[in-house]
Coordinates of N, CA and C in Angstrom, one line a residue:
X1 N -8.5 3.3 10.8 CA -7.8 4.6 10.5 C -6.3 4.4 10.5
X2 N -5.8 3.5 11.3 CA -4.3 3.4 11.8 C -3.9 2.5 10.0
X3 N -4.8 1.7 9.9 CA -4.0 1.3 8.3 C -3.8 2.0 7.4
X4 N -5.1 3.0 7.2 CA -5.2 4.4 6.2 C -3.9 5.0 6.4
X5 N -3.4 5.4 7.6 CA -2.3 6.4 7.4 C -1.3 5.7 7.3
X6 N -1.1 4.0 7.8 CA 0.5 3.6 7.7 C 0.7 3.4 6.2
X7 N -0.5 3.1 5.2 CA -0.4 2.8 4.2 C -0.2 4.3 2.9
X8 N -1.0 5.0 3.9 CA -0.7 6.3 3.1 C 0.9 7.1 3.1
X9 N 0.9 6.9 4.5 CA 2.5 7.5 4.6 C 3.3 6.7 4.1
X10 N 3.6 5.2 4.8 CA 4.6 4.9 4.1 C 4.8 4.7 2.2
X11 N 3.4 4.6 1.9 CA 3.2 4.5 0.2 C 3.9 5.9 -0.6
X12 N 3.2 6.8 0.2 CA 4.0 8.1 0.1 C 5.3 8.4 0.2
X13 N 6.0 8.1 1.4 CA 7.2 8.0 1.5 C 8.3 7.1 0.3
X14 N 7.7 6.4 -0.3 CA 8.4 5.3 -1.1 C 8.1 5.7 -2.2
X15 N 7.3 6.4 -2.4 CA 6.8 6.8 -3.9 C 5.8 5.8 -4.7
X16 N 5.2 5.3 -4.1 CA 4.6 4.0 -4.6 C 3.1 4.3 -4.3
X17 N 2.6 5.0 -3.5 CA 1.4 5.5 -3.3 C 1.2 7.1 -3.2
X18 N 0.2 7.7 -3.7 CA 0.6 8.6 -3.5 C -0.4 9.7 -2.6
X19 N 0.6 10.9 -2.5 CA -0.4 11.7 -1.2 C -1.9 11.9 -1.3
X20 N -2.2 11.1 0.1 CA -3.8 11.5 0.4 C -4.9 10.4 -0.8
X21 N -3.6 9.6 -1.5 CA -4.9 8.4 -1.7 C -5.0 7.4 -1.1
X22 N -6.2 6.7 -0.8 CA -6.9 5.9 0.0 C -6.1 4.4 -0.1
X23 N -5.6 4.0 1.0 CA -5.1 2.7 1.1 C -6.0 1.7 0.7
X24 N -6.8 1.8 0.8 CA -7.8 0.5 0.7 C -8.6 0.3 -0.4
X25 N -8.5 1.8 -1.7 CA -8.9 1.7 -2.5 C -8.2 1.6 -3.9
X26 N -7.7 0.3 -4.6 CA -6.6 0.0 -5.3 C -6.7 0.6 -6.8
X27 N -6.1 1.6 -7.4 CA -6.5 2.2 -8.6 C -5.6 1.4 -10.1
X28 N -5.9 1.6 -10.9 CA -5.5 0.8 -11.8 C -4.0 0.5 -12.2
X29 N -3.5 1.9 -11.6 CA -1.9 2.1 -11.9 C -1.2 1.0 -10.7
X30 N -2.0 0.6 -9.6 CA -1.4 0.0 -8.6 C -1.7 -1.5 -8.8
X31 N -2.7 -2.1 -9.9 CA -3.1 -3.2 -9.8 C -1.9 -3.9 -10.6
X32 N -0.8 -3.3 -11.5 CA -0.1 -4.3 -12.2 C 1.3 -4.7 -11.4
X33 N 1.1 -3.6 -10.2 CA 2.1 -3.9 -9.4 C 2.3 -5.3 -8.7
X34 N 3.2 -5.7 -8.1 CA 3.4 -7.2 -7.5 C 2.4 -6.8 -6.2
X35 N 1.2 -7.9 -6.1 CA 0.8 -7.1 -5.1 C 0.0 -8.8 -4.2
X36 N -0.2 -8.9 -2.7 CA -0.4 -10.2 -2.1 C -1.4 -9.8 -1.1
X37 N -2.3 -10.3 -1.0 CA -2.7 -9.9 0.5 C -3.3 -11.3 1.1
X38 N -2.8 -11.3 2.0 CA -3.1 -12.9 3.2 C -3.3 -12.4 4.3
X39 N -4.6 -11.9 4.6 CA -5.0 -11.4 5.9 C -4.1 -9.7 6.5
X40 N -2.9 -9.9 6.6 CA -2.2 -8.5 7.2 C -1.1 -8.5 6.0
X41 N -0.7 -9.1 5.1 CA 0.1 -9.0 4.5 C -0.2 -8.0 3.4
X42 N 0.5 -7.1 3.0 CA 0.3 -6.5 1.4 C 1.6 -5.6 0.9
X43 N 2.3 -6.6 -0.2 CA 3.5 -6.1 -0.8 C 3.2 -5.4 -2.0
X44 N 3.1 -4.2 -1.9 CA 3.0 -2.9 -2.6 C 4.2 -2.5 -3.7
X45 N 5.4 -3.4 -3.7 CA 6.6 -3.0 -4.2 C 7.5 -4.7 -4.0
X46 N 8.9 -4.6 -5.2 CA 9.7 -5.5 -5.1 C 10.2 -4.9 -3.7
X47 N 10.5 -4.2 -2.8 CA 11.3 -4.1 -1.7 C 10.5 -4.0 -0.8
X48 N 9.0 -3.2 -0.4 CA 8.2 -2.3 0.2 C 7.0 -3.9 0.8
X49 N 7.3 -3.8 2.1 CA 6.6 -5.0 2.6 C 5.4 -4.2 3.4
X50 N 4.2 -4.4 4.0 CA 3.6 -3.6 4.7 C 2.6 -4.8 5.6
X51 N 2.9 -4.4 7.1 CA 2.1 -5.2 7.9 C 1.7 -4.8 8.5
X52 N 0.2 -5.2 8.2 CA -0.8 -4.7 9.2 C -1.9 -5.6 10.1
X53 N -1.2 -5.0 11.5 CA -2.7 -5.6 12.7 C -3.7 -6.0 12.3

């Protein structure tokens, strides 16, 4: 639950995700973005880093 919302708010807040969609479910507009995941890592944006427990 705690990733859902840091990923929601902060995606939200940055403009890069938007309100009330699901972190964990990646939609097509978000797949051409720069995007990495290595266990807790996931870079959502050229600036926007996000780490999660």
């Amino acid at each position: 639950m705690n990733k859902l919302i840091w990923g929601s708010l902060i995606g939200f807040m940055s403009g890069t995700i938007p309100k009330n969609e699901k972190f964990f479910e990646f939609p097509t507009w978000f797949s051409n973005r720069a995007f990495r995941q290595t266990g807790y890592l996931y870079r959502i944006s050229d600036e926007i880093v996000i780490l999660i427990n």
